[in-house]
């Protein structure tokens, strides 16, 4: 069957939207990033992606500010092109469970994203219990990590086999024309 005859639903599974001109600004990207530090909103992305057949996107929140999760959900309420949302919640916060449950009330909310520094001690039962809450709500864990943490991800998957885990940016493997490093390949 020719590609032209297929009715494909292309969903971009990882976009970020932000506006540094908001009163509180943004924690990411930094003002020193000449390329990324600019307004990036759904209409900007749609003007590029729709021509490529993209029908929607899942937004991954890069901000560590909890209120920015709601800002994205408000954008999604106004724009059906935003078909899913991966939030950013401080997993070590005393408010983690209530924040998770609050976001989980929205059907667009699909999980949380943790950076490598927030991955935690996989031997810590409290940390594992919080990740298990994701699985019990049928949510996913997005990880922004490098190859040094792949063994920790394996441990998490063994301890919580029903937790869906997404590794963002292919584990930060360098794409430089050289074979990936051994740790990335073995991970």
Short mmCIF file of N, CA and C in Angstrom, two decimals:
data_model
loop_
_atom_site.label_atom_id
_atom_site.label_comp_id
_atom_site.label_asym_id
_atom_site.label_seq_id
_atom_site.Cartn_x
_atom_site.Cartn_y
_atom_site.Cartn_z
N UNK A 1 0.85 -1.18 0.00
CA UNK A 1 0.00 0.00 0.00
C UNK A 1 0.89 1.24 0.00
N UNK A 2 0.57 2.19 -0.82
CA UNK A 2 1.35 3.41 -0.90
C UNK A 2 1.08 4.28 0.31
N UNK A 3 2.12 4.96 0.76
CA UNK A 3 2.01 5.84 1.92
C UNK A 3 0.92 6.90 1.71
N UNK A 4 0.77 7.38 0.48
CA UNK A 4 -0.21 8.43 0.21
C UNK A 4 -1.63 7.96 0.47
N UNK A 5 -1.89 6.65 0.38
CA UNK A 5 -3.24 6.15 0.55
C UNK A 5 -3.56 5.79 1.99
N UNK A 6 -2.57 5.80 2.85
CA UNK A 6 -2.82 5.49 4.25
C UNK A 6 -3.41 6.70 4.96
N UNK A 7 -4.37 6.45 5.82
CA UNK A 7 -4.93 7.53 6.64
C UNK A 7 -4.20 7.52 7.98
N UNK A 8 -3.04 8.16 8.00
CA UNK A 8 -2.20 8.15 9.19
C UNK A 8 -2.62 9.24 10.16
N UNK A 9 -2.60 8.91 11.43
CA UNK A 9 -2.79 9.88 12.49
C UNK A 9 -1.42 10.10 13.11
N UNK A 10 -0.73 11.13 12.69
CA UNK A 10 0.60 11.42 13.23
C UNK A 10 0.45 12.32 14.44
N UNK A 11 0.94 11.84 15.56
CA UNK A 11 0.93 12.60 16.81
C UNK A 11 2.38 12.81 17.23
N UNK A 12 2.76 14.05 17.40
CA UNK A 12 4.09 14.36 17.92
C UNK A 12 4.04 14.13 19.43
N UNK A 13 4.88 13.25 19.92
CA UNK A 13 4.79 12.84 21.33
C UNK A 13 5.65 13.65 22.28
N UNK A 14 6.25 14.74 21.79
CA UNK A 14 7.12 15.49 22.70
C UNK A 14 7.33 16.91 22.19
N UNK A 15 6.56 17.83 22.72
CA UNK A 15 6.75 19.25 22.42
C UNK A 15 6.76 20.03 23.73
N UNK A 16 7.33 21.23 23.67
CA UNK A 16 7.32 22.15 24.82
C UNK A 16 6.73 23.48 24.35
N UNK A 17 5.87 24.06 25.18
CA UNK A 17 5.34 25.40 24.91
C UNK A 17 5.62 26.27 26.12
N UNK A 18 6.00 27.52 25.85
CA UNK A 18 6.33 28.44 26.94
C UNK A 18 6.34 29.86 26.40
N UNK A 19 6.25 30.81 27.31
CA UNK A 19 6.24 32.22 26.94
C UNK A 19 7.04 33.01 27.97
N UNK A 20 8.28 33.38 27.65
CA UNK A 20 9.10 34.14 28.60
C UNK A 20 8.51 35.50 28.97
N UNK A 21 7.54 35.99 28.19
CA UNK A 21 6.92 37.28 28.49
C UNK A 21 5.84 37.19 29.56
N UNK A 22 5.51 35.99 30.01
CA UNK A 22 4.54 35.87 31.11
C UNK A 22 5.11 36.61 32.32
N UNK A 23 4.23 37.13 33.19
CA UNK A 23 4.72 37.94 34.31
C UNK A 23 5.82 37.28 35.15
N UNK A 24 5.73 35.99 35.37
CA UNK A 24 6.74 35.30 36.17
C UNK A 24 7.90 34.77 35.33
N UNK A 25 7.82 34.95 34.01
CA UNK A 25 8.88 34.44 33.14
C UNK A 25 8.81 32.93 33.03
N UNK A 26 9.94 32.30 32.77
CA UNK A 26 10.04 30.85 32.66
C UNK A 26 11.36 30.39 33.29
N UNK A 27 11.36 29.22 33.94
CA UNK A 27 12.61 28.71 34.48
C UNK A 27 13.48 28.04 33.42
N UNK A 28 12.86 27.63 32.33
CA UNK A 28 13.55 27.02 31.20
C UNK A 28 12.86 27.47 29.93
N UNK A 29 13.55 27.78 28.90
CA UNK A 29 15.00 27.85 28.77
C UNK A 29 15.56 29.11 29.41
N UNK A 30 16.83 29.10 29.66
CA UNK A 30 17.49 30.24 30.27
C UNK A 30 17.62 31.41 29.31
N UNK A 31 17.70 32.60 29.87
CA UNK A 31 17.82 33.81 29.05
C UNK A 31 19.09 33.81 28.19
N UNK A 32 20.07 33.02 28.58
CA UNK A 32 21.32 32.97 27.82
C UNK A 32 21.25 32.05 26.59
N UNK A 33 20.12 31.37 26.41
CA UNK A 33 19.95 30.49 25.26
C UNK A 33 19.36 31.29 24.10
N UNK A 34 20.22 31.73 23.20
CA UNK A 34 19.80 32.60 22.11
C UNK A 34 18.79 31.95 21.16
N UNK A 35 18.79 30.64 21.07
CA UNK A 35 17.87 29.97 20.16
C UNK A 35 16.53 29.67 20.83
N UNK A 36 16.54 29.09 22.01
CA UNK A 36 15.30 28.63 22.63
C UNK A 36 14.56 29.69 23.43
N UNK A 37 15.27 30.69 23.94
CA UNK A 37 14.61 31.69 24.79
C UNK A 37 13.80 32.65 23.92
N UNK A 38 12.57 32.20 23.63
CA UNK A 38 11.62 32.96 22.83
C UNK A 38 10.25 32.36 23.07
N UNK A 39 9.23 33.04 22.64
CA UNK A 39 7.86 32.54 22.79
C UNK A 39 7.66 31.36 21.85
N UNK A 40 7.19 30.23 22.39
CA UNK A 40 6.86 29.05 21.59
C UNK A 40 5.48 28.58 22.05
N UNK A 41 4.50 28.76 21.20
CA UNK A 41 3.11 28.46 21.55
C UNK A 41 2.52 27.48 20.53
N UNK A 42 1.37 26.87 20.87
CA UNK A 42 0.78 25.89 19.96
C UNK A 42 0.59 26.40 18.53
N UNK A 43 0.15 27.64 18.38
CA UNK A 43 -0.08 28.14 17.03
C UNK A 43 1.22 28.23 16.23
N UNK A 44 2.33 28.49 16.91
CA UNK A 44 3.63 28.52 16.22
C UNK A 44 3.98 27.13 15.70
N UNK A 45 3.79 26.14 16.55
CA UNK A 45 4.11 24.77 16.18
C UNK A 45 3.17 24.26 15.08
N UNK A 46 1.87 24.52 15.25
CA UNK A 46 0.90 24.03 14.27
C UNK A 46 1.19 24.56 12.87
N UNK A 47 1.64 25.79 12.78
CA UNK A 47 1.91 26.37 11.46
C UNK A 47 3.00 25.59 10.72
N UNK A 48 3.87 24.92 11.45
CA UNK A 48 4.93 24.11 10.85
C UNK A 48 4.52 22.64 10.72
N UNK A 49 3.89 22.11 11.75
CA UNK A 49 3.63 20.67 11.83
C UNK A 49 2.45 20.22 10.97
N UNK A 50 1.44 21.05 10.84
CA UNK A 50 0.25 20.64 10.09
C UNK A 50 0.60 20.31 8.64
N UNK A 51 1.53 21.03 8.06
CA UNK A 51 1.95 20.75 6.68
C UNK A 51 2.65 19.41 6.55
N UNK A 52 3.11 18.85 7.66
CA UNK A 52 3.78 17.55 7.65
C UNK A 52 2.82 16.42 8.01
N UNK A 53 1.55 16.72 8.15
CA UNK A 53 0.55 15.71 8.47
C UNK A 53 0.37 15.45 9.95
N UNK A 54 0.99 16.24 10.80
CA UNK A 54 0.84 16.06 12.25
C UNK A 54 -0.57 16.51 12.65
N UNK A 55 -1.28 15.65 13.36
CA UNK A 55 -2.67 15.91 13.74
C UNK A 55 -2.81 16.38 15.18
N UNK A 56 -1.75 16.24 15.97
CA UNK A 56 -1.82 16.65 17.37
C UNK A 56 -0.48 16.46 18.04
N UNK A 57 -0.40 16.91 19.28
CA UNK A 57 0.85 16.78 20.02
C UNK A 57 0.60 16.50 21.49
N UNK A 58 1.56 15.82 22.09
CA UNK A 58 1.60 15.63 23.54
C UNK A 58 2.64 16.61 24.06
N UNK A 59 2.22 17.46 24.99
CA UNK A 59 3.11 18.47 25.54
C UNK A 59 3.82 17.89 26.76
N UNK A 60 5.13 18.06 26.83
CA UNK A 60 5.93 17.63 27.97
C UNK A 60 6.39 18.89 28.68
N UNK A 61 5.97 19.05 29.92
CA UNK A 61 6.28 20.27 30.68
C UNK A 61 7.72 20.26 31.14
N UNK A 62 8.46 21.29 30.74
CA UNK A 62 9.86 21.40 31.12
C UNK A 62 10.06 22.24 32.38
N UNK A 63 9.06 23.00 32.74
CA UNK A 63 9.17 23.87 33.91
C UNK A 63 9.00 23.08 35.20
N UNK A 64 9.78 23.41 36.20
CA UNK A 64 9.65 22.75 37.50
C UNK A 64 8.61 23.45 38.38
N UNK A 65 8.01 24.54 37.89
CA UNK A 65 6.99 25.26 38.65
C UNK A 65 5.65 24.56 38.49
N UNK A 66 5.07 24.13 39.59
CA UNK A 66 3.84 23.35 39.52
C UNK A 66 2.74 24.09 38.77
N UNK A 67 2.61 25.40 38.99
CA UNK A 67 1.53 26.16 38.34
C UNK A 67 1.65 26.15 36.81
N UNK A 68 2.82 25.87 36.28
CA UNK A 68 2.96 25.81 34.82
C UNK A 68 2.26 24.58 34.24
N UNK A 69 2.04 23.56 35.05
CA UNK A 69 1.25 22.42 34.60
C UNK A 69 -0.17 22.88 34.24
N UNK A 70 -0.76 23.69 35.12
CA UNK A 70 -2.11 24.18 34.86
C UNK A 70 -2.13 25.11 33.65
N UNK A 71 -1.08 25.89 33.49
CA UNK A 71 -1.00 26.79 32.33
C UNK A 71 -1.09 25.99 31.03
N UNK A 72 -0.39 24.86 30.97
CA UNK A 72 -0.45 24.01 29.78
C UNK A 72 -1.84 23.40 29.63
N UNK A 73 -2.42 22.92 30.74
CA UNK A 73 -3.76 22.35 30.65
C UNK A 73 -4.78 23.38 30.18
N UNK A 74 -4.60 24.63 30.58
CA UNK A 74 -5.48 25.70 30.09
C UNK A 74 -5.31 25.91 28.59
N UNK A 75 -4.06 25.85 28.11
CA UNK A 75 -3.83 25.94 26.66
C UNK A 75 -4.53 24.78 25.94
N UNK A 76 -4.42 23.58 26.51
CA UNK A 76 -5.01 22.40 25.89
C UNK A 76 -6.53 22.47 25.86
N UNK A 77 -7.11 23.07 26.88
CA UNK A 77 -8.57 23.21 26.90
C UNK A 77 -9.04 24.08 25.74
N UNK A 78 -8.23 25.06 25.36
CA UNK A 78 -8.59 25.98 24.28
C UNK A 78 -8.18 25.47 22.90
N UNK A 79 -7.39 24.41 22.84
CA UNK A 79 -6.85 23.97 21.55
C UNK A 79 -6.81 22.45 21.46
N UNK A 80 -7.73 21.84 20.70
CA UNK A 80 -7.78 20.38 20.61
C UNK A 80 -6.57 19.75 19.93
N UNK A 81 -5.67 20.55 19.37
CA UNK A 81 -4.44 20.02 18.79
C UNK A 81 -3.55 19.43 19.89
N UNK A 82 -3.69 19.90 21.12
CA UNK A 82 -2.95 19.37 22.26
C UNK A 82 -3.74 18.17 22.78
N UNK A 83 -3.25 16.97 22.48
CA UNK A 83 -4.00 15.75 22.76
C UNK A 83 -3.54 15.02 24.01
N UNK A 84 -2.48 15.46 24.62
CA UNK A 84 -1.98 14.84 25.84
C UNK A 84 -0.98 15.74 26.52
N UNK A 85 -0.72 15.42 27.78
CA UNK A 85 0.16 16.26 28.58
C UNK A 85 0.92 15.42 29.59
N UNK A 86 2.24 15.59 29.63
CA UNK A 86 3.09 14.97 30.64
C UNK A 86 3.56 16.10 31.54
N UNK A 87 3.16 16.03 32.81
CA UNK A 87 3.44 17.11 33.75
C UNK A 87 4.82 17.02 34.38
N UNK A 88 5.10 18.04 35.16
CA UNK A 88 6.37 18.11 35.88
C UNK A 88 6.03 18.38 37.35
N UNK A 89 6.17 17.37 38.17
CA UNK A 89 5.84 17.46 39.59
C UNK A 89 7.08 17.08 40.39
N UNK A 90 7.34 17.82 41.44
CA UNK A 90 8.46 17.50 42.34
C UNK A 90 8.12 16.22 43.09
N UNK A 91 8.79 15.14 42.75
CA UNK A 91 8.49 13.84 43.35
C UNK A 91 8.86 13.78 44.83
N UNK A 92 9.73 14.68 45.27
CA UNK A 92 10.14 14.72 46.68
C UNK A 92 9.27 15.65 47.52
N UNK A 93 8.34 16.33 46.91
CA UNK A 93 7.50 17.29 47.62
C UNK A 93 6.50 16.58 48.52
N UNK A 94 6.20 17.21 49.65
CA UNK A 94 5.15 16.69 50.53
C UNK A 94 3.79 16.71 49.83
N UNK A 95 3.67 17.54 48.80
CA UNK A 95 2.41 17.67 48.06
C UNK A 95 2.34 16.76 46.84
N UNK A 96 3.31 15.88 46.69
CA UNK A 96 3.36 15.06 45.47
C UNK A 96 2.04 14.34 45.22
N UNK A 97 1.54 13.62 46.20
CA UNK A 97 0.33 12.81 45.99
C UNK A 97 -0.87 13.68 45.64
N UNK A 98 -1.06 14.77 46.37
CA UNK A 98 -2.21 15.64 46.07
C UNK A 98 -2.04 16.31 44.71
N UNK A 99 -0.82 16.73 44.37
CA UNK A 99 -0.59 17.32 43.05
C UNK A 99 -0.83 16.31 41.94
N UNK A 100 -0.36 15.09 42.14
CA UNK A 100 -0.57 14.04 41.14
C UNK A 100 -2.05 13.77 40.95
N UNK A 101 -2.77 13.61 42.05
CA UNK A 101 -4.20 13.33 41.96
C UNK A 101 -4.96 14.49 41.31
N UNK A 102 -4.55 15.71 41.62
CA UNK A 102 -5.19 16.88 41.00
C UNK A 102 -5.02 16.85 39.48
N UNK A 103 -3.81 16.64 39.02
CA UNK A 103 -3.57 16.62 37.57
C UNK A 103 -4.24 15.41 36.92
N UNK A 104 -4.29 14.29 37.62
CA UNK A 104 -4.87 13.07 37.07
C UNK A 104 -6.37 13.20 36.83
N UNK A 105 -7.00 14.21 37.41
CA UNK A 105 -8.42 14.45 37.14
C UNK A 105 -8.66 14.88 35.70
N UNK A 106 -7.64 15.39 35.05
CA UNK A 106 -7.77 15.84 33.66
C UNK A 106 -7.41 14.68 32.73
N UNK A 107 -8.30 14.30 31.82
CA UNK A 107 -8.01 13.15 30.95
C UNK A 107 -6.83 13.35 30.00
N UNK A 108 -6.39 14.58 29.79
CA UNK A 108 -5.22 14.80 28.95
C UNK A 108 -3.91 14.50 29.67
N UNK A 109 -3.95 14.47 30.98
CA UNK A 109 -2.74 14.22 31.78
C UNK A 109 -2.37 12.76 31.66
N UNK A 110 -1.13 12.49 31.19
CA UNK A 110 -0.70 11.12 30.94
C UNK A 110 0.45 10.65 31.80
N UNK A 111 1.04 11.53 32.61
CA UNK A 111 2.15 11.10 33.46
C UNK A 111 3.02 12.26 33.86
N UNK A 112 4.19 11.93 34.42
CA UNK A 112 5.12 12.97 34.86
C UNK A 112 6.49 12.75 34.23
N UNK A 113 7.23 13.84 34.20
CA UNK A 113 8.59 13.80 33.69
C UNK A 113 9.56 14.07 34.84
N UNK A 114 10.60 13.26 34.92
CA UNK A 114 11.67 13.48 35.89
C UNK A 114 12.99 13.61 35.15
N UNK A 115 13.78 14.58 35.58
CA UNK A 115 15.14 14.70 35.08
C UNK A 115 16.04 13.78 35.88
N UNK A 116 17.24 13.55 35.39
CA UNK A 116 18.18 12.64 36.04
C UNK A 116 18.43 12.96 37.49
N UNK A 117 18.50 14.24 37.83
CA UNK A 117 18.74 14.64 39.21
C UNK A 117 17.60 14.30 40.14
N UNK A 118 16.40 14.13 39.58
CA UNK A 118 15.23 13.81 40.39
C UNK A 118 14.91 12.32 40.36
N UNK A 119 15.74 11.55 39.67
CA UNK A 119 15.43 10.13 39.53
C UNK A 119 15.40 9.43 40.87
N UNK A 120 16.19 9.88 41.79
CA UNK A 120 16.11 9.33 43.14
C UNK A 120 16.87 8.03 43.32
N UNK A 121 16.78 7.57 44.53
CA UNK A 121 17.45 6.33 44.93
C UNK A 121 16.49 5.19 44.69
N UNK A 122 16.78 4.34 43.72
CA UNK A 122 15.86 3.26 43.38
C UNK A 122 15.76 2.20 44.49
N UNK A 123 16.62 2.29 45.49
CA UNK A 123 16.52 1.40 46.65
C UNK A 123 15.62 2.01 47.74
N UNK A 124 15.25 3.27 47.59
CA UNK A 124 14.42 3.97 48.57
C UNK A 124 12.95 3.61 48.34
N UNK A 125 12.36 2.92 49.31
CA UNK A 125 10.99 2.46 49.16
C UNK A 125 10.00 3.61 49.01
N UNK A 126 10.27 4.74 49.64
CA UNK A 126 9.39 5.90 49.50
C UNK A 126 9.37 6.39 48.05
N UNK A 127 10.53 6.44 47.42
CA UNK A 127 10.62 6.84 46.02
C UNK A 127 9.87 5.85 45.13
N UNK A 128 10.09 4.57 45.35
CA UNK A 128 9.42 3.54 44.56
C UNK A 128 7.91 3.60 44.77
N UNK A 129 7.47 3.86 45.99
CA UNK A 129 6.03 3.97 46.27
C UNK A 129 5.40 5.11 45.48
N UNK A 130 6.12 6.20 45.37
CA UNK A 130 5.58 7.33 44.60
C UNK A 130 5.48 6.99 43.12
N UNK A 131 6.46 6.28 42.61
CA UNK A 131 6.37 5.84 41.21
C UNK A 131 5.25 4.82 41.03
N UNK A 132 5.04 4.00 42.03
CA UNK A 132 3.97 3.01 41.97
C UNK A 132 2.60 3.69 41.89
N UNK A 133 2.49 4.88 42.48
CA UNK A 133 1.23 5.63 42.37
C UNK A 133 0.93 5.97 40.91
N UNK A 134 1.96 6.26 40.15
CA UNK A 134 1.76 6.51 38.72
C UNK A 134 1.15 5.28 38.05
N UNK A 135 1.75 4.13 38.30
CA UNK A 135 1.26 2.90 37.69
C UNK A 135 -0.18 2.61 38.10
N UNK A 136 -0.49 2.84 39.36
CA UNK A 136 -1.85 2.55 39.83
C UNK A 136 -2.89 3.48 39.19
N UNK A 137 -2.46 4.64 38.73
CA UNK A 137 -3.35 5.57 38.03
C UNK A 137 -3.26 5.42 36.51
N UNK A 138 -2.54 4.39 36.06
CA UNK A 138 -2.33 4.12 34.63
C UNK A 138 -1.65 5.30 33.94
N UNK A 139 -0.67 5.89 34.63
CA UNK A 139 0.10 7.00 34.09
C UNK A 139 1.52 6.53 33.78
N UNK A 140 2.24 7.33 33.02
CA UNK A 140 3.60 6.95 32.62
C UNK A 140 4.63 7.81 33.32
N UNK A 141 5.86 7.34 33.24
CA UNK A 141 7.02 8.06 33.75
C UNK A 141 7.91 8.40 32.57
N UNK A 142 8.06 9.69 32.30
CA UNK A 142 9.00 10.16 31.28
C UNK A 142 10.30 10.51 31.97
N UNK A 143 11.41 10.08 31.41
CA UNK A 143 12.71 10.32 32.04
C UNK A 143 13.63 11.08 31.10
N UNK A 144 14.20 12.14 31.62
CA UNK A 144 15.21 12.93 30.91
C UNK A 144 16.55 12.56 31.53
N UNK A 145 17.17 11.52 30.97
CA UNK A 145 18.38 10.95 31.58
C UNK A 145 19.43 10.69 30.51
N UNK A 146 20.63 10.35 30.98
CA UNK A 146 21.67 9.90 30.07
C UNK A 146 21.96 8.43 30.37
N UNK A 147 22.91 7.86 29.67
CA UNK A 147 23.18 6.43 29.79
C UNK A 147 23.63 6.00 31.18
N UNK A 148 24.14 6.92 31.98
CA UNK A 148 24.62 6.54 33.32
C UNK A 148 23.48 6.09 34.23
N UNK A 149 22.23 6.39 33.87
CA UNK A 149 21.10 6.04 34.73
C UNK A 149 20.25 4.91 34.16
N UNK A 150 20.66 4.31 33.07
CA UNK A 150 19.84 3.26 32.46
C UNK A 150 19.69 2.04 33.36
N UNK A 151 20.70 1.71 34.14
CA UNK A 151 20.55 0.57 35.06
C UNK A 151 19.52 0.87 36.14
N UNK A 152 19.44 2.12 36.57
CA UNK A 152 18.41 2.51 37.54
C UNK A 152 17.01 2.36 36.93
N UNK A 153 16.88 2.71 35.66
CA UNK A 153 15.60 2.56 34.98
C UNK A 153 15.22 1.08 34.92
N UNK A 154 16.19 0.23 34.66
CA UNK A 154 15.93 -1.20 34.64
C UNK A 154 15.44 -1.68 36.01
N UNK A 155 16.05 -1.19 37.07
CA UNK A 155 15.62 -1.56 38.43
C UNK A 155 14.18 -1.12 38.67
N UNK A 156 13.84 0.09 38.26
CA UNK A 156 12.47 0.58 38.42
C UNK A 156 11.50 -0.32 37.67
N UNK A 157 11.85 -0.69 36.44
CA UNK A 157 10.95 -1.53 35.65
C UNK A 157 10.78 -2.92 36.26
N UNK A 158 11.79 -3.41 36.94
CA UNK A 158 11.66 -4.69 37.62
C UNK A 158 10.79 -4.57 38.87
N UNK A 159 10.91 -3.47 39.59
CA UNK A 159 10.13 -3.28 40.82
C UNK A 159 8.68 -2.91 40.54
N UNK A 160 8.44 -2.23 39.42
CA UNK A 160 7.08 -1.80 39.07
C UNK A 160 6.84 -2.19 37.60
N UNK A 161 6.60 -3.47 37.34
CA UNK A 161 6.53 -3.92 35.95
C UNK A 161 5.38 -3.33 35.14
N UNK A 162 4.34 -2.84 35.80
CA UNK A 162 3.21 -2.27 35.06
C UNK A 162 3.33 -0.75 34.87
N UNK A 163 4.48 -0.17 35.20
CA UNK A 163 4.73 1.25 34.98
C UNK A 163 5.31 1.45 33.58
N UNK A 164 4.61 2.24 32.77
CA UNK A 164 5.13 2.58 31.44
C UNK A 164 6.23 3.63 31.62
N UNK A 165 7.37 3.40 30.98
CA UNK A 165 8.51 4.31 31.10
C UNK A 165 8.92 4.77 29.70
N UNK A 166 9.05 6.07 29.56
CA UNK A 166 9.48 6.69 28.31
C UNK A 166 10.82 7.38 28.57
N UNK A 167 11.82 7.05 27.79
CA UNK A 167 13.12 7.71 27.93
C UNK A 167 13.19 8.81 26.87
N UNK A 168 13.22 10.05 27.33
CA UNK A 168 13.22 11.21 26.43
C UNK A 168 14.56 11.37 25.73
N UNK A 169 14.49 11.89 24.53
CA UNK A 169 15.68 12.26 23.75
C UNK A 169 16.66 11.09 23.60
N UNK A 170 16.13 9.90 23.44
CA UNK A 170 16.88 8.64 23.28
C UNK A 170 18.07 8.54 24.22
N UNK A 171 17.84 8.97 25.45
CA UNK A 171 18.88 8.83 26.47
C UNK A 171 20.09 9.71 26.23
N UNK A 172 19.89 10.79 25.51
CA UNK A 172 20.97 11.76 25.22
C UNK A 172 22.19 11.11 24.57
N UNK A 173 21.95 10.13 23.71
CA UNK A 173 23.06 9.55 22.97
C UNK A 173 23.61 10.61 22.02
N UNK A 174 24.91 10.79 21.98
CA UNK A 174 25.47 11.76 21.04
C UNK A 174 25.22 11.30 19.59
N UNK A 175 24.74 12.20 18.79
CA UNK A 175 24.53 11.90 17.37
C UNK A 175 25.58 12.69 16.61
N UNK A 176 26.72 12.04 16.43
CA UNK A 176 27.87 12.74 15.85
C UNK A 176 28.57 11.92 14.77
N UNK A 177 27.87 10.89 14.27
CA UNK A 177 28.48 10.06 13.24
C UNK A 177 29.32 8.92 13.78
N UNK A 178 29.51 8.90 15.09
CA UNK A 178 30.30 7.84 15.74
C UNK A 178 29.34 6.83 16.39
N UNK A 179 29.78 5.60 16.59
CA UNK A 179 28.94 4.64 17.31
C UNK A 179 28.66 5.15 18.73
N UNK A 180 27.47 4.84 19.26
CA UNK A 180 27.16 5.26 20.64
C UNK A 180 28.14 4.63 21.63
N UNK A 181 28.30 5.29 22.78
CA UNK A 181 29.22 4.74 23.78
C UNK A 181 28.67 3.44 24.35
N UNK A 182 29.55 2.66 24.93
CA UNK A 182 29.23 1.32 25.41
C UNK A 182 28.12 1.34 26.46
N UNK A 183 28.13 2.30 27.37
CA UNK A 183 27.10 2.37 28.41
C UNK A 183 25.72 2.56 27.81
N UNK A 184 25.61 3.36 26.77
CA UNK A 184 24.31 3.58 26.13
C UNK A 184 23.85 2.31 25.43
N UNK A 185 24.74 1.65 24.71
CA UNK A 185 24.39 0.43 23.99
C UNK A 185 23.96 -0.66 24.96
N UNK A 186 24.69 -0.82 26.06
CA UNK A 186 24.39 -1.89 27.01
C UNK A 186 23.17 -1.57 27.87
N UNK A 187 22.84 -0.30 27.98
CA UNK A 187 21.69 0.12 28.78
C UNK A 187 20.41 -0.36 28.19
#
